[in-house]
N, CA, C and O atoms as a DFTB+ gen file, in Angstrom:
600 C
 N C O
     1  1      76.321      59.167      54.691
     2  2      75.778      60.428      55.142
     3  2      75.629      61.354      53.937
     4  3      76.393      61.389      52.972
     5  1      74.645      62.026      54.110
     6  2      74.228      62.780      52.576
     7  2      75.356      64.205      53.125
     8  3      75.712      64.390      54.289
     9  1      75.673      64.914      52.133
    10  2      76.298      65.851      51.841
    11  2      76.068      66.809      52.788
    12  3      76.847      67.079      53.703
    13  1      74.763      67.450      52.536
    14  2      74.194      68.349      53.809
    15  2      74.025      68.338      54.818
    16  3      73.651      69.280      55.518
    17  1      74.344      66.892      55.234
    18  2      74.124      66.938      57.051
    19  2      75.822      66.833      57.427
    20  3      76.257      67.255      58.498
    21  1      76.683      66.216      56.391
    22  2      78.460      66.582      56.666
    23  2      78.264      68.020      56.812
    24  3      78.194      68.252      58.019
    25  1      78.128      69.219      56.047
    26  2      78.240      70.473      55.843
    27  2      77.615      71.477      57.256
    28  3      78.154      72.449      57.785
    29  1      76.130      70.722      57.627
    30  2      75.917      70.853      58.769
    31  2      76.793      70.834      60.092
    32  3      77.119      71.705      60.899
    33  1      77.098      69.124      59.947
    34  2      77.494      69.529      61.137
    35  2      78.914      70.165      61.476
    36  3      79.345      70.755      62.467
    37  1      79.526      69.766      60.113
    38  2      80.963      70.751      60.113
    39  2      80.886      72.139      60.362
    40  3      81.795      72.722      60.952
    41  1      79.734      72.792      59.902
    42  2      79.465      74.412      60.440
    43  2      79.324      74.188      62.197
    44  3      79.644      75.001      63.063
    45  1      79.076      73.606      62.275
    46  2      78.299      73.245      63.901
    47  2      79.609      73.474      64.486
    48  3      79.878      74.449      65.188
    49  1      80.642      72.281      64.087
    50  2      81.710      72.102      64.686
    51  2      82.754      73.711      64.609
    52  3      83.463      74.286      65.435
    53  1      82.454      73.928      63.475
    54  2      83.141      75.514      63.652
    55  2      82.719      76.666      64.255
    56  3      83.417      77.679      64.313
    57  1      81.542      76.563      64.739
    58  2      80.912      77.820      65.524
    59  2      81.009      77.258      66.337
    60  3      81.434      78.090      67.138
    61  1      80.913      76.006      67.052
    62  2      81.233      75.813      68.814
    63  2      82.627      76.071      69.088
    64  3      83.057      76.500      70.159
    65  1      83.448      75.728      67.859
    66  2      85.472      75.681      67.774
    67  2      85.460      77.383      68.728
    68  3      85.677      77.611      69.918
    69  1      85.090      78.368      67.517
    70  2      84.891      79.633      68.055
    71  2      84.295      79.971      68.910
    72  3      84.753      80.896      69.580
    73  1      83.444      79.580      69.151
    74  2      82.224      80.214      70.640
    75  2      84.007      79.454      72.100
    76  3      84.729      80.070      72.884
    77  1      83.948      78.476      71.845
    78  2      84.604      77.761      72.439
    79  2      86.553      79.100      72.946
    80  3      87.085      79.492      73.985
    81  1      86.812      79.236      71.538
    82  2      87.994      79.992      71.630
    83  2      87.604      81.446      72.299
    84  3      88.295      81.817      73.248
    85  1      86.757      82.103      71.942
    86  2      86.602      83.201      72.370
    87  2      86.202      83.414      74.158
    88  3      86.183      84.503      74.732
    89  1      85.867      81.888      74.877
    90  2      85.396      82.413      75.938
    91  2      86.696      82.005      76.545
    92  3      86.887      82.773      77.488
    93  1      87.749      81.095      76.437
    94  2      89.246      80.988      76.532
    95  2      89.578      82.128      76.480
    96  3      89.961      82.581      77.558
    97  1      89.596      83.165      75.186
    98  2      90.037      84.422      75.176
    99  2      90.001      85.304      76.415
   100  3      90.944      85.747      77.071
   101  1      88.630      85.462      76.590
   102  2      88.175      86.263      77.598
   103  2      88.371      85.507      78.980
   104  3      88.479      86.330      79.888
   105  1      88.413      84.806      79.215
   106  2      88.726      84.594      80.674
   107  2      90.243      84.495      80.822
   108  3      90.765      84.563      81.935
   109  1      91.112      84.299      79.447
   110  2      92.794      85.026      79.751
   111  2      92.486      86.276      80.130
   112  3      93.077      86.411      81.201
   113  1      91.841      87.393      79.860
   114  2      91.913      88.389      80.318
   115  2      90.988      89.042      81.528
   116  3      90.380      90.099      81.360
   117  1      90.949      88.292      82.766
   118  2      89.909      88.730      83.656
   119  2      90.980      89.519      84.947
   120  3      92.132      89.165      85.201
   121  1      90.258      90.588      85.587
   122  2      91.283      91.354      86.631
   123  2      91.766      90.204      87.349
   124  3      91.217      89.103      87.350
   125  1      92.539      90.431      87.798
   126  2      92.772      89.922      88.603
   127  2      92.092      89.631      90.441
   128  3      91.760      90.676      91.001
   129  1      91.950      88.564      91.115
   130  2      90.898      88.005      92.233
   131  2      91.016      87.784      93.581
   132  3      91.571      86.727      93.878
   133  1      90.646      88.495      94.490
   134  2      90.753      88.563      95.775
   135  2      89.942      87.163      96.725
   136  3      88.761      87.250      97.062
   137  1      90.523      86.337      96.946
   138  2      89.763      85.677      97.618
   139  2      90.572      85.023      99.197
   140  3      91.740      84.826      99.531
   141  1      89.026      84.819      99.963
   142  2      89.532      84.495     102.011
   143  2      90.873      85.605     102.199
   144  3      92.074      85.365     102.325
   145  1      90.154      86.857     102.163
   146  2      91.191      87.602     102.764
   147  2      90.558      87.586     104.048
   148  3      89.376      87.356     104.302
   149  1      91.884      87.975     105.139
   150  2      91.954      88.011     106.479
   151  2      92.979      88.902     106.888
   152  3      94.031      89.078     106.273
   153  1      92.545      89.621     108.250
   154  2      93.351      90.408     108.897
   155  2      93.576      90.135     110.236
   156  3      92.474      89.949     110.752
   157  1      94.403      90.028     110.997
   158  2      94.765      89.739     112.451
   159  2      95.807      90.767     113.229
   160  3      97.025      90.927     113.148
   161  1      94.939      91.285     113.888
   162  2      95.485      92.394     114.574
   163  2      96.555      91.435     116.249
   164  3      96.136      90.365     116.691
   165  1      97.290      91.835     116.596
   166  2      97.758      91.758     117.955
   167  2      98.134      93.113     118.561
   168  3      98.678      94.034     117.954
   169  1      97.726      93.098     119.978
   170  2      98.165      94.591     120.616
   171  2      99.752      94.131     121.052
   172  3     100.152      92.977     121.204
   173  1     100.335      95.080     121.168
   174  2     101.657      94.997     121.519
   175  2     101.177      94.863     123.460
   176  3     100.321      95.573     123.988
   177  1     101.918      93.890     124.114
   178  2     102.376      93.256     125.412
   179  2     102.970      94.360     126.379
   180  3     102.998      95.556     126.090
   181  1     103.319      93.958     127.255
   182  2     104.371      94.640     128.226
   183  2     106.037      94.656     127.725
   184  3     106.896      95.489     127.434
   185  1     105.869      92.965     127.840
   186  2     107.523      92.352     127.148
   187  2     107.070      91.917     125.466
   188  3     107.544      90.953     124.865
   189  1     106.179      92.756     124.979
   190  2     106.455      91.975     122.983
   191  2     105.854      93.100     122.481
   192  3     105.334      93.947     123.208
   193  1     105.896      93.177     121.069
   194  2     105.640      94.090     119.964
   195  2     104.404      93.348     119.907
   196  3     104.282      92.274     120.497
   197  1     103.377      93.932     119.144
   198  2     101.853      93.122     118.915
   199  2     103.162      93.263     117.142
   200  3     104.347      93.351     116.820
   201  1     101.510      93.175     116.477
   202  2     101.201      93.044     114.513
   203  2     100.235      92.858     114.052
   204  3      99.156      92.678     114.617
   205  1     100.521      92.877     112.718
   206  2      99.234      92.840     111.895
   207  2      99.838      92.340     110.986
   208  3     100.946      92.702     110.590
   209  1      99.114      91.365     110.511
   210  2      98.921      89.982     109.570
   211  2      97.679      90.016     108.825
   212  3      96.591      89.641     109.263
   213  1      97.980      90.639     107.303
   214  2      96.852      90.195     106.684
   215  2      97.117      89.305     104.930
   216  3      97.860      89.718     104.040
   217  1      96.430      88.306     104.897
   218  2      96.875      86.951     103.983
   219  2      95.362      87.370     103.106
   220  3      94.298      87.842     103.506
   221  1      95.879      86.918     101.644
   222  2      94.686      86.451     100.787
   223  2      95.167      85.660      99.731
   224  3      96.361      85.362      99.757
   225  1      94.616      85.350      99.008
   226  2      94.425      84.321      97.754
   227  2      94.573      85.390      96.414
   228  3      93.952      86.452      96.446
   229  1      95.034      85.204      95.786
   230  2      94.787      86.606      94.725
   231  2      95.416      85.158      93.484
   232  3      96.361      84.370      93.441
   233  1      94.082      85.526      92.569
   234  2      93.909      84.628      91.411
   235  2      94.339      85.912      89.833
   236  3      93.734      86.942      89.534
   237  1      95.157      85.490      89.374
   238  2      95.743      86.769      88.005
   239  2      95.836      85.488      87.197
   240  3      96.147      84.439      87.761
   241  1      95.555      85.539      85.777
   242  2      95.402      84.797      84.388
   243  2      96.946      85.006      84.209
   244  3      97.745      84.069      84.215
   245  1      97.221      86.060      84.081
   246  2      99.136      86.170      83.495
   247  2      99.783      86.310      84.974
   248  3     100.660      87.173      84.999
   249  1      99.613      85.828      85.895
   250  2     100.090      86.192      87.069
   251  2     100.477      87.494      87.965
   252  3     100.204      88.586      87.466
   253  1     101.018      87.470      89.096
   254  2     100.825      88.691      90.033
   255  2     102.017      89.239      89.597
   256  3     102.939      88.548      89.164
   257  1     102.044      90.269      89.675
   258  2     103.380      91.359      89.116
   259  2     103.520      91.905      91.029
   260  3     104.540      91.657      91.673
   261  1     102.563      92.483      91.511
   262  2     102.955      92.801      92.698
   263  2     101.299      93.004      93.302
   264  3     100.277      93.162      92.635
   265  1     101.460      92.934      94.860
   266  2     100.390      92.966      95.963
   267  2     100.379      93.910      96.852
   268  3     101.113      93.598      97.790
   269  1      99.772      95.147      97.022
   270  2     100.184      96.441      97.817
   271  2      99.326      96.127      98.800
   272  3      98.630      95.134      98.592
   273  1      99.145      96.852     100.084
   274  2      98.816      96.647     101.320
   275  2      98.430      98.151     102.003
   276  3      99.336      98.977     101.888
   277  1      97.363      98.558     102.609
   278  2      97.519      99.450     103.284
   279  2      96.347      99.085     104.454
   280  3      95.171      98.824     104.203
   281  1      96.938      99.133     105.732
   282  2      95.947      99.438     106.789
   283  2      95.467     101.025     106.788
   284  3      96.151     101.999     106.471
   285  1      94.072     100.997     107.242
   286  2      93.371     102.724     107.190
   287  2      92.385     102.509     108.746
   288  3      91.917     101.489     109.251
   289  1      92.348     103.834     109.145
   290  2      91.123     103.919     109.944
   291  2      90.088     104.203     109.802
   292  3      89.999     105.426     109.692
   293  1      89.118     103.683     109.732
   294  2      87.677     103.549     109.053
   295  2      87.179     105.161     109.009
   296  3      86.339     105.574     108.209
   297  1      88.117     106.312     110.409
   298  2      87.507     107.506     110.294
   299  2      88.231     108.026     109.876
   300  3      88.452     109.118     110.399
   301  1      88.929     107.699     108.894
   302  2      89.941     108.593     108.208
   303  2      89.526     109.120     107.409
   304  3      88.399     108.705     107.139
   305  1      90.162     110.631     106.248
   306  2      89.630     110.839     105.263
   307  2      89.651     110.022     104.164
   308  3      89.306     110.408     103.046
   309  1      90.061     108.846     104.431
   310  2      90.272     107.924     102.682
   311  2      88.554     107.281     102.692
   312  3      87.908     106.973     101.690
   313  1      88.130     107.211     104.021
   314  2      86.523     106.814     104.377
   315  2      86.129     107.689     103.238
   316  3      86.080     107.053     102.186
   317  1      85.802     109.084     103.110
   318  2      84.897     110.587     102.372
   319  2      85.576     110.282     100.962
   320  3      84.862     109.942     100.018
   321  1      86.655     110.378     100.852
   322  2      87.132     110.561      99.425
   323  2      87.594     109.368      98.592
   324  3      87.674     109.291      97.366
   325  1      87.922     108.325      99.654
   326  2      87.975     107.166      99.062
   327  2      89.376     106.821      98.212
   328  3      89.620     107.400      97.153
   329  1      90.164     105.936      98.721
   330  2      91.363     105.587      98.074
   331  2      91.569     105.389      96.344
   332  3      90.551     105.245      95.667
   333  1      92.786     105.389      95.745
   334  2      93.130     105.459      94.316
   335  2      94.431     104.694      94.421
   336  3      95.136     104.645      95.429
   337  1      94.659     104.125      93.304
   338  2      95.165     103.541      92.516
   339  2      96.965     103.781      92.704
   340  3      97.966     103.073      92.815
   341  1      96.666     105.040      92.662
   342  2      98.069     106.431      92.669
   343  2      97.990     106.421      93.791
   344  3      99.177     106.125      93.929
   345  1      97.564     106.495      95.002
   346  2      97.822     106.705      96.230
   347  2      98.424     105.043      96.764
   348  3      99.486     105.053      97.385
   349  1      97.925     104.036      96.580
   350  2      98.489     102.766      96.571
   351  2      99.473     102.462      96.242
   352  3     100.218     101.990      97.101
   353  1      99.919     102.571      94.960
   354  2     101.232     102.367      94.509
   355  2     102.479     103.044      95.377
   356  3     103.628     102.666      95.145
   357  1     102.302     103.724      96.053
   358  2     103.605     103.853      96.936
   359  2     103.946     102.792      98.480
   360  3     104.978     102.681      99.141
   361  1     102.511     102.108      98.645
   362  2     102.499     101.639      99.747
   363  2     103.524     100.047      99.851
   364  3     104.266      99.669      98.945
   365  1     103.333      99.388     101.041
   366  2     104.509      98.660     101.111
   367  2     103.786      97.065     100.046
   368  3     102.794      96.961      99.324
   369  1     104.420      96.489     100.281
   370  2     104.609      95.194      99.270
   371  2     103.967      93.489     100.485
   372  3     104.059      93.332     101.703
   373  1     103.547      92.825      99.703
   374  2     102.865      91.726     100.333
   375  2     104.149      91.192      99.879
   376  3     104.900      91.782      99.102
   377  1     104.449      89.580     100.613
   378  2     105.105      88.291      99.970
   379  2     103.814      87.458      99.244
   380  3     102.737      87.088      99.710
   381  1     104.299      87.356      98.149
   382  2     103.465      86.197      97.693
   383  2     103.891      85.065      96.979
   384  3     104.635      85.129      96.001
   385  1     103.204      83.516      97.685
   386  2     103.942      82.271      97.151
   387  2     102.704      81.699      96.049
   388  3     101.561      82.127      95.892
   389  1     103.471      80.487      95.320
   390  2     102.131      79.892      94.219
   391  2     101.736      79.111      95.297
   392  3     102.345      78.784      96.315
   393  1     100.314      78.800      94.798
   394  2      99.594      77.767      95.608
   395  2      98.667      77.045      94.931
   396  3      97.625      76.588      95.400
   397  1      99.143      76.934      93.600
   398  2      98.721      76.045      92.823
   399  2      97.430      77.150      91.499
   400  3      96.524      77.974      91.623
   401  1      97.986      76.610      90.636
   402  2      97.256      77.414      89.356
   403  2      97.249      78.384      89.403
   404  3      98.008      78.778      90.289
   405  1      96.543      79.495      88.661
   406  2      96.791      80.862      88.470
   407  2      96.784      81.580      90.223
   408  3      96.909      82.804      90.216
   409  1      96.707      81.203      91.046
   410  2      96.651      81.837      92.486
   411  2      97.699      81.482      93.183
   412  3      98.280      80.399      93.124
   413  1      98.095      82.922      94.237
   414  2      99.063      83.198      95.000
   415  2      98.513      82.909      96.427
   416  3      97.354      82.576      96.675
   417  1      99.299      83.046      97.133
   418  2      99.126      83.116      98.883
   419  2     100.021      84.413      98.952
   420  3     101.195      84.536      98.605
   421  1      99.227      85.280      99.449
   422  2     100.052      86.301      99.999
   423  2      99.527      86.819     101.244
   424  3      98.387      86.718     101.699
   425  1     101.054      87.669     101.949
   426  2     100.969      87.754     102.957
   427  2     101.494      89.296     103.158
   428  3     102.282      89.909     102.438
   429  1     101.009      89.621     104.023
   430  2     102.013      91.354     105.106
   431  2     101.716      91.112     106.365
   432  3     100.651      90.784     106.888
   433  1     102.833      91.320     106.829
   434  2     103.211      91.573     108.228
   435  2     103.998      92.390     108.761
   436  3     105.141      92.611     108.361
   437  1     103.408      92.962     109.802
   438  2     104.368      94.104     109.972
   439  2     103.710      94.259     111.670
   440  3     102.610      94.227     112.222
   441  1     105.431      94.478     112.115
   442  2     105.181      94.659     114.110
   443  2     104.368      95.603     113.835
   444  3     103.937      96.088     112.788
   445  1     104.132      95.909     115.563
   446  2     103.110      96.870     115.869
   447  2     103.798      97.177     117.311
   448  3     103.783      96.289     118.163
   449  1     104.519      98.686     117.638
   450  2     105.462      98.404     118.855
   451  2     104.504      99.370     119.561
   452  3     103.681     100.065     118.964
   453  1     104.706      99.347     121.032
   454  2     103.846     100.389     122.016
   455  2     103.699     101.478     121.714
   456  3     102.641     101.972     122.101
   457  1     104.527     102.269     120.999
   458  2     104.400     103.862     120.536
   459  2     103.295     103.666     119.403
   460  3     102.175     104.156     119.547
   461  1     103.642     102.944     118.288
   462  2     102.672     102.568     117.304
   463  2     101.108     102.699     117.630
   464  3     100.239     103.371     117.075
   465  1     101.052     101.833     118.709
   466  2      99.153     101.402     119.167
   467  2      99.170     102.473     119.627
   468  3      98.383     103.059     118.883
   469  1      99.607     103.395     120.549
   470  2      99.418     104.468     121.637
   471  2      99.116     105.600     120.762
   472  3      98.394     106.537     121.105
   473  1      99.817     105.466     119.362
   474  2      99.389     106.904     118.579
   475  2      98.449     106.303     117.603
   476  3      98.161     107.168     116.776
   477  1      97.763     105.019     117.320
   478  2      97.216     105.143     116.351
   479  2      95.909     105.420     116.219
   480  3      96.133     105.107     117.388
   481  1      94.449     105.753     115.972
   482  2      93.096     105.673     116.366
   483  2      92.504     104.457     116.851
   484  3      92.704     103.452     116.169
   485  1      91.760     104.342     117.977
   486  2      90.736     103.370     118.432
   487  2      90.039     102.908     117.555
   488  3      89.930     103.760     116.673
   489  1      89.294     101.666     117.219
   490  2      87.823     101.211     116.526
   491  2      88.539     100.849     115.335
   492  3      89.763     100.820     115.214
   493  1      87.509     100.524     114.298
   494  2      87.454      99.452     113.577
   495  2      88.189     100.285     112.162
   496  3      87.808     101.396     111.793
   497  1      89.466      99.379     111.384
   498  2      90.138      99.428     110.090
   499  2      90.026      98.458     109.399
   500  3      89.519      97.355     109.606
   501  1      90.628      98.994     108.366
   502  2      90.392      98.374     107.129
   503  2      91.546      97.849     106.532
   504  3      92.439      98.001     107.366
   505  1      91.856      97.483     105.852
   506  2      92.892      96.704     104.834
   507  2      92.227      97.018     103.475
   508  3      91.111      96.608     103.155
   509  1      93.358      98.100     102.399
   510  2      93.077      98.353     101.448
   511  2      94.292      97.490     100.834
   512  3      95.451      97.484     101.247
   513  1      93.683      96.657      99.596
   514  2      95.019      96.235      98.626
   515  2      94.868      96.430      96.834
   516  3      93.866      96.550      96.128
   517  1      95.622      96.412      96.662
   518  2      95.803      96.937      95.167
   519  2      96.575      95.703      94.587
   520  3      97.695      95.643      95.095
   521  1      96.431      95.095      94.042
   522  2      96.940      94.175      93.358
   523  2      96.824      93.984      91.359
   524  3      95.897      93.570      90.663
   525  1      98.154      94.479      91.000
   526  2      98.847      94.411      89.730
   527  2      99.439      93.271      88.977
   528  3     100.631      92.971      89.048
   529  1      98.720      92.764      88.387
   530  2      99.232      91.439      87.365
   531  2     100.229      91.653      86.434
   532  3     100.363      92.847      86.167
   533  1     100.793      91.087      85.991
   534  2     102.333      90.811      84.940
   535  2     101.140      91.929      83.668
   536  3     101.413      93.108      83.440
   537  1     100.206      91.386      83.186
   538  2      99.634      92.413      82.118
   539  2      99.502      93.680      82.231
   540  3      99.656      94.550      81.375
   541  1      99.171      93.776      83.461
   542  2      98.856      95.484      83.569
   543  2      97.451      95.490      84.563
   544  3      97.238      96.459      85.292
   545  1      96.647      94.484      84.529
   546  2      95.497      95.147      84.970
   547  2      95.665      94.960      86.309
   548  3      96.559      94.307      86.848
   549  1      94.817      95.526      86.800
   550  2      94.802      95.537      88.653
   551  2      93.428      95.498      89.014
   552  3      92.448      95.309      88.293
   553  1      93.500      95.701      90.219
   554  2      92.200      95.303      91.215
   555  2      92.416      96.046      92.307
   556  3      93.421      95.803      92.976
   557  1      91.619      96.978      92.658
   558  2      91.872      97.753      93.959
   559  2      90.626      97.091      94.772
   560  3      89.613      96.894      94.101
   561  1      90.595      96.715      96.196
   562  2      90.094      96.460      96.696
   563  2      90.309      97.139      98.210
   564  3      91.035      96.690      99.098
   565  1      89.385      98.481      98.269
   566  2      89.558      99.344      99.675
   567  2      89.524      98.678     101.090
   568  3      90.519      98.686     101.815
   569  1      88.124      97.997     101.520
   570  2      87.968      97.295     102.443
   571  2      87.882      95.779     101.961
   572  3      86.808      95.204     101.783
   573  1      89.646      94.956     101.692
   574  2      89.272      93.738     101.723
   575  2      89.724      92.718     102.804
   576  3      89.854      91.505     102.642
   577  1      89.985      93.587     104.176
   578  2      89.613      92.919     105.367
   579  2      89.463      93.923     106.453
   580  3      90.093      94.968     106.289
   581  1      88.653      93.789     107.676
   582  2      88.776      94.396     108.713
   583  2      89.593      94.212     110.139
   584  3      90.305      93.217     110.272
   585  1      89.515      94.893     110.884
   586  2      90.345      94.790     112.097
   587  2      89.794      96.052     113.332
   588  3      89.137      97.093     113.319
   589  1      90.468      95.271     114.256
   590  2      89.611      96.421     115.347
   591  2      90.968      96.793     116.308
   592  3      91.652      95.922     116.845
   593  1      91.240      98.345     116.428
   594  2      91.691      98.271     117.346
   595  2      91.899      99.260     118.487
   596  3      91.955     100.488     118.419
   597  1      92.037      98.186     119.922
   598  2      90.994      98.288     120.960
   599  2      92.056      99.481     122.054
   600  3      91.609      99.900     123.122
């Protein structure tokens, strides 16, 4: 092989090395990922408490540090002004298990007793979650499931 086509393709091999490292780079650092979220409402019974059950997939590069949760009523004021970051962080906490590679299964549940439904608004909510990775970055996601209740 003549000289110049070694030199060639050794440059070759070092700009793909890099093109190669840098997109590794950047996808270590992507927010963290909401995915098949779901919400399941139950009304509370005569003889039982209802609940609300809402599960998602949440994909973090350095993993989940924590998973916040908030049910809202679609006619609430967080509808006009729209939820934050700071208003999330006080709310309650998901469980979350691995489920293979950078993604969690997480979950909230929480009863729902007759006084609960009787004071809360009619029609259709939302599930706001905020989710914080071991790095720092987060992902707020206002409506990342719905629910109706009747």
């Amino acid at each position: 092989m003549s000289r110049r086509i070694v030199v060639s393709v050794a440059a070759g091999v070092v700009v793909l090395g890099g093109a190669g490292a840098f997109a590794l780079a950047y996808a270590g650092v992507q927010a963290p990922a909401l995915a098949h979220s779901t919400a399941r409402y139950t009304a509370p019974a005569a003889d039982r408490d209802g609940s609300l059950v809402f599960t998602t997939d949440v994909t973090a590069s350095s993993d989940v540090k924590s998973v916040k949760v908030l049910a809202w009523p679609a006619d609430s004021s967080f509808a006009k002004k729209g939820l934050t970051t700071k208003e999330m962080a006080g709310v309650e906490s998901a469980v979350c298990k691995p489920s293979g590679g950078d993604t969690q299964r997480c979950t909230y549940k929480v009863a729902v007793t007759r006084a609960d439904a009787e004071g809360s608004p009619k029609g259709l909510w939302h599930v706001a979650v905020l989710v914080t990775a071991k790095d720092g970055d987060t992902t707020l996601d206002t409506k990342a499931a719905d629910f109706t209740v009747a």
